[in-house]
Short mmCIF file of C-alpha atoms in Angstrom, two decimals:
data_model
loop_
_atom_site.label_atom_id
_atom_site.label_comp_id
_atom_site.label_asym_id
_atom_site.label_seq_id
_atom_site.Cartn_x
_atom_site.Cartn_y
_atom_site.Cartn_z
CA MET M 28 25.19 -94.15 -17.10
CA LEU M 29 27.64 -91.35 -18.13
CA ARG M 30 30.34 -90.96 -15.65
CA ILE M 31 31.69 -87.32 -15.74
CA HIS M 32 35.10 -86.88 -14.04
CA GLY M 33 35.54 -83.55 -12.53
CA ILE M 34 33.84 -81.00 -10.42
CA PRO M 35 30.99 -78.62 -11.11
CA ARG M 36 33.45 -75.72 -10.46
CA SER M 37 35.55 -76.81 -13.52
CA ARG M 38 35.03 -77.22 -17.23
CA ALA M 39 33.02 -80.33 -16.23
CA PHE M 40 30.18 -77.94 -15.42
CA ARG M 41 29.72 -77.90 -19.18
CA CYS M 42 29.21 -81.48 -19.46
CA ILE M 43 26.84 -81.72 -16.41
CA TRP M 44 24.79 -79.04 -18.05
CA ALA M 45 24.75 -81.03 -21.46
CA ALA M 46 23.86 -84.21 -19.46
CA GLU M 47 20.96 -82.37 -17.81
CA GLU M 48 19.70 -80.83 -21.34
CA ALA M 49 19.95 -84.58 -22.80
CA GLY M 50 18.04 -85.96 -19.85
CA LEU M 51 20.52 -88.83 -19.67
CA PRO M 52 21.40 -90.23 -16.39
CA TYR M 53 24.93 -89.44 -15.13
CA GLU M 54 27.16 -89.36 -12.16
CA VAL M 55 30.07 -86.99 -11.16
CA VAL M 56 33.45 -88.34 -10.13
CA PRO M 57 34.59 -85.41 -8.05
CA ILE M 58 38.22 -84.84 -9.10
CA GLY M 59 39.05 -81.19 -8.33
CA PHE M 60 41.61 -78.80 -7.88
CA ALA M 61 44.31 -78.11 -5.38
CA PRO M 62 45.55 -74.43 -5.09
CA GLY M 63 47.13 -73.16 -8.06
CA PHE M 64 44.67 -74.88 -10.55
CA LYS M 65 46.62 -78.20 -10.12
CA LEU M 66 44.68 -81.38 -10.12
CA GLU M 67 44.55 -83.02 -6.76
CA ARG M 68 44.99 -86.50 -8.26
CA ALA M 69 45.65 -87.84 -11.61
CA VAL M 70 42.71 -88.52 -13.99
CA ALA M 71 43.74 -92.04 -14.85
CA ILE M 72 41.70 -92.52 -17.73
CA ASN M 73 42.53 -89.25 -19.52
CA PRO M 74 46.19 -89.33 -20.82
CA ASN M 75 46.06 -85.39 -20.71
CA ASN M 76 45.38 -85.65 -16.86
CA LYS M 77 42.83 -82.89 -17.30
CA ILE M 78 39.24 -82.67 -16.29
CA PRO M 79 36.62 -83.17 -17.52
CA ALA M 80 36.71 -86.75 -18.94
CA LEU M 81 33.79 -89.01 -19.72
CA GLU M 82 33.20 -92.50 -19.47
CA ASP M 83 30.33 -94.06 -21.45
CA GLY M 84 30.49 -97.75 -21.09
CA ASP M 85 33.81 -98.58 -22.91
CA LEU M 86 34.12 -95.20 -24.51
CA VAL M 87 36.41 -92.75 -22.81
CA LEU M 88 36.43 -89.08 -24.10
CA PHE M 89 38.34 -86.02 -23.09
CA GLU M 90 37.92 -82.31 -24.25
CA SER M 91 34.72 -80.93 -22.79
CA LEU M 92 33.34 -79.63 -26.02
CA ALA M 93 33.75 -82.90 -27.75
CA ILE M 94 32.33 -84.87 -24.71
CA ASN M 95 29.27 -82.53 -25.14
CA LEU M 96 28.98 -83.36 -28.73
CA HIS M 97 28.85 -86.99 -28.06
CA ILE M 98 26.19 -86.45 -25.24
CA ALA M 99 23.96 -84.40 -27.69
CA LYS M 100 24.50 -87.02 -30.50
CA LYS M 101 23.02 -89.55 -28.00
CA ALA M 102 20.08 -87.31 -27.32
CA GLY M 103 19.63 -86.54 -30.97
CA ALA M 104 17.47 -83.59 -32.26
CA PRO M 105 16.68 -80.83 -31.13
CA LEU M 106 19.78 -80.77 -29.03
CA MET M 107 21.94 -82.17 -32.07
CA PRO M 108 20.23 -81.39 -35.41
CA ALA M 109 20.87 -83.46 -38.46
CA GLY M 110 22.10 -82.59 -42.01
CA ASP M 111 23.88 -79.19 -42.75
CA ASP M 112 22.86 -77.91 -39.17
CA ALA M 113 25.09 -80.75 -37.71
CA SER M 114 27.94 -79.02 -39.59
CA ARG M 115 26.97 -75.61 -38.33
CA VAL M 116 27.14 -76.99 -34.90
CA LEU M 117 30.55 -78.28 -35.35
CA GLN M 118 31.45 -74.78 -36.91
CA TRP M 119 30.22 -72.94 -33.86
CA THR M 120 31.96 -75.44 -31.50
CA LEU M 121 35.16 -74.92 -33.05
CA TRP M 122 34.65 -71.23 -33.00
CA THR M 123 33.97 -71.46 -29.29
CA ALA M 124 37.39 -73.10 -28.78
CA THR M 125 39.30 -70.96 -31.07
CA GLU M 126 37.69 -67.58 -31.19
CA ALA M 127 36.18 -67.36 -27.72
CA GLU M 128 37.81 -69.47 -25.09
CA PRO M 129 41.29 -68.32 -25.21
CA HIS M 130 40.29 -64.60 -24.96
CA VAL M 131 37.65 -65.18 -22.42
CA MET M 132 40.19 -67.21 -20.20
CA ARG M 133 42.79 -64.40 -20.51
CA TRP M 134 40.33 -61.93 -19.18
CA SER M 135 39.01 -64.44 -16.45
CA TYR M 136 42.29 -65.38 -15.11
CA ASN M 137 43.30 -61.75 -14.59
CA ALA M 138 39.92 -60.27 -13.68
CA TYR M 139 38.78 -62.85 -11.06
CA LEU M 140 40.22 -66.38 -11.06
CA LYS M 141 43.81 -65.93 -9.93
CA PRO M 142 44.85 -64.60 -6.49
CA GLU M 143 44.59 -60.77 -6.63
CA ALA M 144 48.26 -60.18 -6.27
CA GLU M 145 49.01 -62.30 -9.42
CA ARG M 146 46.25 -60.54 -11.69
CA VAL M 147 48.01 -58.33 -14.48
CA ALA M 148 45.51 -55.53 -15.50
CA ALA M 149 47.00 -55.17 -18.92
CA GLU M 150 46.24 -58.95 -19.61
CA ALA M 151 42.72 -58.56 -18.65
CA ALA M 152 42.31 -55.55 -20.92
CA ALA M 153 43.93 -57.44 -23.80
CA GLY M 154 41.62 -60.48 -23.25
CA LYS M 155 38.66 -58.05 -23.32
CA GLU M 156 39.70 -56.29 -26.36
CA ALA M 157 39.90 -59.61 -28.21
CA LEU M 158 36.85 -61.04 -26.93
CA ASP M 159 34.89 -57.85 -27.63
CA ALA M 160 35.92 -57.98 -31.26
CA ARG M 161 34.42 -61.68 -31.34
CA LEU M 162 31.21 -60.69 -29.49
CA ALA M 163 30.69 -57.96 -32.18
CA VAL M 164 30.71 -60.79 -34.81
CA LEU M 165 28.34 -62.74 -32.64
CA GLU M 166 25.87 -59.76 -32.12
CA LYS M 167 25.46 -59.57 -35.77
CA GLU M 168 24.86 -63.26 -36.12
CA LEU M 169 22.31 -63.29 -33.28
CA ALA M 170 20.46 -60.27 -35.15
CA GLN M 171 19.62 -62.77 -37.86
CA ARG M 172 18.36 -65.77 -35.82
CA PRO M 173 17.59 -66.38 -31.96
CA PHE M 174 20.07 -69.16 -31.66
CA LEU M 175 23.33 -69.97 -33.33
CA VAL M 176 22.07 -72.62 -35.55
CA GLY M 177 18.37 -72.63 -36.83
CA GLU M 178 15.45 -71.58 -34.56
CA GLY M 179 15.98 -73.49 -31.57
CA PHE M 180 18.67 -74.10 -28.82
CA THR M 181 21.27 -76.70 -29.71
CA ILE M 182 24.49 -78.07 -28.21
CA ALA M 183 26.24 -75.28 -30.14
CA ASP M 184 24.43 -72.64 -27.92
CA LEU M 185 25.34 -74.81 -24.84
CA ASN M 186 29.00 -74.99 -25.67
CA LEU M 187 29.51 -71.34 -26.35
CA ALA M 188 27.33 -70.07 -23.51
CA SER M 189 29.15 -72.61 -20.92
CA VAL M 190 32.41 -71.15 -22.01
CA LEU M 191 31.31 -67.45 -21.60
CA TYR M 192 29.34 -68.44 -18.28
CA GLY M 193 32.23 -67.62 -15.96
CA SER M 194 32.57 -64.02 -17.38
CA TRP M 195 28.64 -63.64 -17.50
CA MET M 196 28.80 -64.43 -13.64
CA ASN M 197 31.68 -62.38 -12.72
CA GLY M 198 31.12 -58.95 -14.22
CA TYR M 199 32.18 -58.83 -17.91
CA ASP M 200 30.41 -56.07 -19.45
CA TYR M 201 27.99 -57.44 -22.09
CA GLY M 202 26.27 -54.04 -22.24
CA PRO M 203 27.58 -53.27 -25.73
CA PHE M 204 26.25 -56.54 -27.10
CA PRO M 205 22.55 -56.54 -26.22
CA LYS M 206 21.55 -59.53 -28.50
CA VAL M 207 24.54 -61.58 -27.21
CA LYS M 208 23.47 -60.63 -23.51
CA ALA M 209 19.80 -61.53 -24.17
CA TRP M 210 20.93 -65.02 -25.86
CA LEU M 211 23.27 -65.79 -22.87
CA ASP M 212 20.71 -64.70 -20.33
CA ALA M 213 18.05 -67.08 -22.04
CA CYS M 214 20.64 -70.05 -22.24
CA LEU M 215 22.02 -69.82 -18.89
CA THR M 216 18.46 -69.74 -17.19
CA ARG M 217 17.04 -72.56 -18.88
CA PRO M 218 15.83 -75.34 -16.48
CA ALA M 219 18.55 -77.81 -17.32
CA ALA M 220 21.24 -74.83 -17.06
CA LEU M 221 19.75 -73.99 -13.57
CA ARG M 222 19.95 -77.51 -12.25
CA ALA M 223 23.75 -77.65 -13.29
CA ARG M 224 24.40 -74.26 -11.82
CA ARG M 225 22.88 -75.07 -8.53
CA GLN M 226 25.61 -77.84 -8.29
CA ARG M 227 28.11 -75.26 -8.74
CA GLU M 228 27.00 -72.12 -7.21
CA GLY M 229 25.53 -73.95 -4.24
CA MET Y 19 31.27 -78.42 -56.20
CA LEU Y 20 33.07 -77.42 -53.00
CA ARG Y 21 34.41 -73.78 -53.24
CA ILE Y 22 37.19 -73.35 -50.71
CA HIS Y 23 37.95 -69.48 -50.02
CA GLY Y 24 41.66 -68.94 -49.26
CA ILE Y 25 45.03 -69.74 -50.68
CA PRO Y 26 47.14 -72.93 -50.23
CA ARG Y 27 49.56 -70.92 -48.27
CA SER Y 28 47.16 -70.35 -45.38
CA ARG Y 29 44.82 -72.64 -43.20
CA ALA Y 30 42.84 -73.24 -46.48
CA PHE Y 31 45.67 -76.01 -47.09
CA ARG Y 32 43.96 -78.04 -44.43
CA CYS Y 33 40.62 -78.03 -46.55
CA ILE Y 34 42.33 -78.68 -49.80
CA TRP Y 35 44.00 -81.61 -48.30
CA ALA Y 36 40.67 -82.76 -47.04
CA ALA Y 37 38.94 -82.38 -50.50
CA GLU Y 38 41.73 -84.40 -51.93
CA GLU Y 39 41.25 -87.19 -49.49
CA ALA Y 40 37.58 -87.21 -49.81
CA GLY Y 41 37.90 -87.28 -53.64
CA LEU Y 42 35.25 -84.65 -53.92
CA PRO Y 43 35.45 -81.76 -56.76
CA TYR Y 44 36.41 -78.46 -55.48
CA GLU Y 45 37.78 -75.13 -56.56
CA VAL Y 46 39.89 -72.42 -54.72
CA VAL Y 47 38.79 -68.99 -54.41
CA PRO Y 48 42.33 -67.32 -54.06
CA ILE Y 49 41.80 -64.82 -51.12
CA GLY Y 50 45.36 -64.34 -49.62
CA PHE Y 51 47.26 -62.13 -47.39
CA ALA Y 52 48.90 -58.69 -47.72
CA PRO Y 53 52.10 -58.11 -45.72
CA GLY Y 54 51.52 -58.58 -41.99
CA PHE Y 55 49.03 -61.38 -42.15
CA LYS Y 56 46.19 -59.04 -43.12
CA LEU Y 57 43.49 -60.33 -45.66
CA GLU Y 58 43.97 -58.62 -48.96
CA ARG Y 59 40.02 -58.31 -49.17
CA ALA Y 60 37.09 -59.24 -47.15
CA VAL Y 61 35.76 -62.92 -47.16
CA ALA Y 62 32.30 -61.64 -47.97
CA ILE Y 63 30.70 -64.83 -47.00
CA ASN Y 64 32.49 -65.10 -43.56
CA PRO Y 65 31.26 -62.89 -40.85
CA ASN Y 66 34.76 -63.23 -39.19
CA ASN Y 67 36.48 -62.05 -42.38
CA LYS Y 68 39.01 -65.07 -42.17
CA ILE Y 69 40.08 -67.78 -44.45
CA PRO Y 70 39.44 -70.40 -45.01
CA ALA Y 71 35.55 -70.50 -45.65
CA LEU Y 72 33.64 -73.17 -47.63
CA GLU Y 73 30.69 -72.79 -49.84
CA ASP Y 74 28.91 -76.30 -50.45
CA GLY Y 75 25.73 -75.27 -52.21
CA ASP Y 76 23.66 -73.23 -49.90
CA LEU Y 77 25.79 -74.10 -46.91
CA VAL Y 78 28.50 -71.61 -45.89
CA LEU Y 79 30.93 -72.88 -43.10
CA PHE Y 80 33.98 -71.25 -41.41
CA GLU Y 81 36.64 -72.78 -39.22
CA SER Y 82 39.00 -74.88 -41.08
CA LEU Y 83 38.70 -77.90 -38.81
CA ALA Y 84 34.86 -77.76 -38.89
CA ILE Y 85 35.03 -77.59 -42.60
CA ASN Y 86 37.18 -80.68 -42.60
CA LEU Y 87 34.67 -82.58 -40.50
CA HIS Y 88 31.99 -81.58 -42.89
CA ILE Y 89 34.06 -82.72 -45.85
CA ALA Y 90 34.81 -86.06 -44.32
CA LYS Y 91 31.22 -86.61 -43.27
CA LYS Y 92 30.31 -86.16 -46.99
CA ALA Y 93 32.86 -88.85 -47.91
CA GLY Y 94 31.77 -91.26 -45.10
CA ALA Y 95 33.97 -94.11 -43.75
CA PRO Y 96 36.90 -94.54 -43.52
CA LEU Y 97 37.74 -90.96 -43.61
CA MET Y 98 34.67 -90.25 -41.14
CA PRO Y 99 33.92 -93.51 -39.16
CA ALA Y 100 30.78 -94.19 -37.36
CA GLY Y 101 29.67 -94.72 -33.95
CA ASP Y 102 32.05 -94.29 -30.90
CA ASP Y 103 34.89 -93.58 -33.37
CA ALA Y 104 32.91 -90.49 -34.79
CA SER Y 105 33.05 -89.14 -31.20
CA ARG Y 106 36.80 -89.89 -30.83
CA VAL Y 107 37.43 -88.03 -34.29
CA LEU Y 108 35.62 -85.05 -32.59
CA GLN Y 109 37.75 -85.46 -29.39
CA TRP Y 110 41.01 -85.33 -31.44
CA THR Y 111 39.86 -82.45 -33.48
CA LEU Y 112 39.09 -80.27 -30.44
CA TRP Y 113 42.40 -81.52 -28.80
CA THR Y 114 44.07 -80.15 -32.10
CA ALA Y 115 42.38 -76.83 -31.67
CA THR Y 116 43.00 -76.32 -27.81
CA GLU Y 117 46.27 -78.29 -27.10
CA ALA Y 118 48.16 -78.28 -30.38
CA GLU Y 119 47.54 -75.20 -32.49
CA PRO Y 120 47.90 -72.47 -29.95
CA HIS Y 121 51.45 -73.66 -29.09
CA VAL Y 122 52.56 -74.68 -32.53
CA MET Y 123 51.51 -71.25 -33.76
CA ARG Y 124 53.28 -69.48 -30.96
CA TRP Y 125 56.53 -71.32 -31.79
CA SER Y 126 55.89 -70.96 -35.74
CA TYR Y 127 55.33 -67.07 -35.62
CA ASN Y 128 58.47 -66.61 -33.70
CA ALA Y 129 60.71 -69.16 -35.32
CA TYR Y 130 60.04 -68.62 -39.09
CA LEU Y 131 56.60 -66.81 -39.88
CA LYS Y 132 57.21 -63.30 -38.77
CA PRO Y 133 59.86 -61.05 -40.28
CA GLU Y 134 63.15 -61.97 -38.58
CA ALA Y 135 63.32 -58.54 -36.67
CA GLU Y 136 59.91 -59.21 -35.04
CA ARG Y 137 60.61 -62.72 -33.64
CA VAL Y 138 61.08 -63.30 -29.87
CA ALA Y 139 63.14 -66.29 -28.89
CA ALA Y 140 61.69 -66.57 -25.62
CA GLU Y 141 58.12 -66.89 -27.13
CA ALA Y 142 59.41 -69.55 -29.58
CA ALA Y 143 60.95 -71.35 -26.54
CA ALA Y 144 57.70 -71.14 -24.53
CA GLY Y 145 55.71 -72.40 -27.54
CA LYS Y 146 58.14 -75.30 -27.89
CA GLU Y 147 57.90 -76.23 -24.45
CA ALA Y 148 54.16 -76.31 -24.24
CA LEU Y 149 53.95 -78.20 -27.59
CA ASP Y 150 56.56 -80.72 -26.47
CA ALA Y 151 54.44 -81.50 -23.42
CA ARG Y 152 51.55 -82.37 -25.73
CA LEU Y 153 53.57 -84.24 -28.14
CA ALA Y 154 54.66 -86.33 -25.17
CA VAL Y 155 50.98 -87.31 -24.62
CA LEU Y 156 50.59 -87.95 -28.31
CA GLU Y 157 53.73 -90.34 -28.29
CA LYS Y 158 52.06 -92.46 -25.74
CA GLU Y 159 48.88 -92.59 -27.70
CA LEU Y 160 50.62 -93.58 -31.04
CA ALA Y 161 52.40 -96.35 -29.21
CA GLN Y 162 49.05 -97.98 -28.72
CA ARG Y 163 47.70 -97.69 -32.34
CA PRO Y 164 48.87 -96.42 -35.70
CA PHE Y 165 46.55 -93.64 -36.05
CA LEU Y 166 44.61 -91.43 -33.75
CA VAL Y 167 41.39 -93.32 -34.03
CA GLY Y 168 41.04 -97.08 -34.79
CA GLU Y 169 43.56 -98.92 -37.16
CA GLY Y 170 43.29 -96.34 -40.25
CA PHE Y 171 43.63 -92.75 -41.33
CA THR Y 172 40.60 -90.50 -40.49
CA ILE Y 173 40.06 -86.94 -40.67
CA ALA Y 174 41.29 -86.55 -36.97
CA ASP Y 175 44.81 -87.53 -38.23
CA LEU Y 176 44.38 -84.87 -41.07
CA ASN Y 177 43.26 -82.24 -38.89
CA LEU Y 178 46.24 -82.58 -36.37
CA ALA Y 179 48.86 -83.28 -39.11
CA SER Y 180 47.61 -80.45 -41.09
CA VAL Y 181 48.10 -78.12 -38.07
CA LEU Y 182 51.49 -79.62 -37.30
CA TYR Y 183 52.66 -79.41 -40.87
CA GLY Y 184 54.14 -75.99 -40.93
CA SER Y 185 56.49 -76.82 -37.96
CA TRP Y 186 57.34 -80.25 -39.64
CA MET Y 187 58.33 -78.39 -42.80
CA ASN Y 188 60.40 -75.71 -40.88
CA GLY Y 189 62.68 -77.37 -38.60
CA TYR Y 190 60.71 -78.30 -35.48
CA ASP Y 191 62.76 -80.98 -33.58
CA TYR Y 192 60.46 -84.04 -33.60
CA GLY Y 193 63.37 -86.29 -32.76
CA PRO Y 194 62.35 -86.91 -29.09
CA PHE Y 195 59.00 -88.16 -30.35
CA PRO Y 196 59.85 -90.92 -32.89
CA LYS Y 197 56.16 -92.31 -33.06
CA VAL Y 198 54.77 -88.81 -33.67
CA LYS Y 199 57.32 -88.33 -36.36
CA ALA Y 200 56.73 -91.60 -38.00
CA TRP Y 201 52.97 -90.78 -37.99
CA LEU Y 202 53.47 -87.41 -39.27
CA ASP Y 203 55.76 -88.49 -42.15
CA ALA Y 204 53.01 -91.11 -43.17
CA CYS Y 205 50.38 -88.65 -43.05
CA LEU Y 206 52.06 -85.91 -44.85
CA THR Y 207 53.30 -88.19 -47.78
CA ARG Y 208 49.95 -89.63 -48.49
CA PRO Y 209 49.05 -89.13 -52.18
CA ALA Y 210 46.34 -86.65 -51.45
CA ALA Y 211 48.62 -84.72 -49.13
CA LEU Y 212 51.39 -84.57 -51.79
CA ARG Y 213 48.63 -83.22 -54.20
CA ALA Y 214 47.73 -80.46 -51.74
CA ARG Y 215 51.28 -79.75 -50.88
CA ARG Y 216 52.09 -79.23 -54.43
CA GLN Y 217 49.73 -76.46 -54.64
CA ARG Y 218 51.43 -74.73 -51.70
CA GLU Y 219 55.08 -75.85 -51.96
CA GLY Y 220 55.11 -75.11 -55.89
#
């Protein structure tokens, strides 16, 4: 039994979705946020005191995208492909962490997450400009194949789509990137994604 | 033959070090920076137009830390361990990308990389404060074992140490974190690290 520490309205959502795609049994230990994005209590098993964290028997992991790679590896192909495609999955997962997440979070905090009085329009604009530049790269990639790696959905798609999910839900303009939008729509309406989203969106 | 696109005075250094640790033959395609950190020419094989990129036969990869995971996988254990330790390697590699690199780069740009007139002392201080908080976590981890994963050096150590390397060379105060400092000293003076550093430090 996978134990996912966190709440669906946090990055733990990503891991809940991965567990749903993998078809592995899991439970959620609901550690969440007090106002101001502070954890309401310590995540005792995670030295970083952040959510999510995963317990899988004796193994304890932090970093949501790494947790998802672990879950996908347990499930095997097609969620985690073999050979060179496994390296491409790692590439896109690192790209998600370095090229997508910082910019989408900069936009998100200043477009909808923070209390309205604390939002800075120039910060939202800077995040959007940087993210748009990355989405232009992604648009060209998705013109060549329907998913990030090979012909089918993998954990690479899940990792990137789950990082973009909040922006997709909250009015980010994906109009200039039709292939990205179609890919996001497809990923985020998969049956497993819908099961995870129901826990979050209520 | 691995082809590493980039120059040793860039993030390609990380991949050169990994190839040296793996004992795999490689060549460097020397694409570098013009003033202002702009690439002097396009990296035709990388849609992001960034260095490094790797060619390994028909496989083309970007993202330096993912390239290193690929190189380590080719080499196998001990550089890339198996089982749960492989997941721990991924965890620490993602931690490097999300918790260490943004802060160390914020400090680095404003402490030594940018022309002196463009450096902002408050930015360097903010980067140092954030990185110190992460080094405090790392200090506790390295009190429990000599390397990040298991008892020996793995690609997880290489990935994190190579990201911290520039700060270690350029006066970052690791004094408050003696276990981190001893670990960094050990990693960055390994024979393979010294062979890679010679290409960079001249």
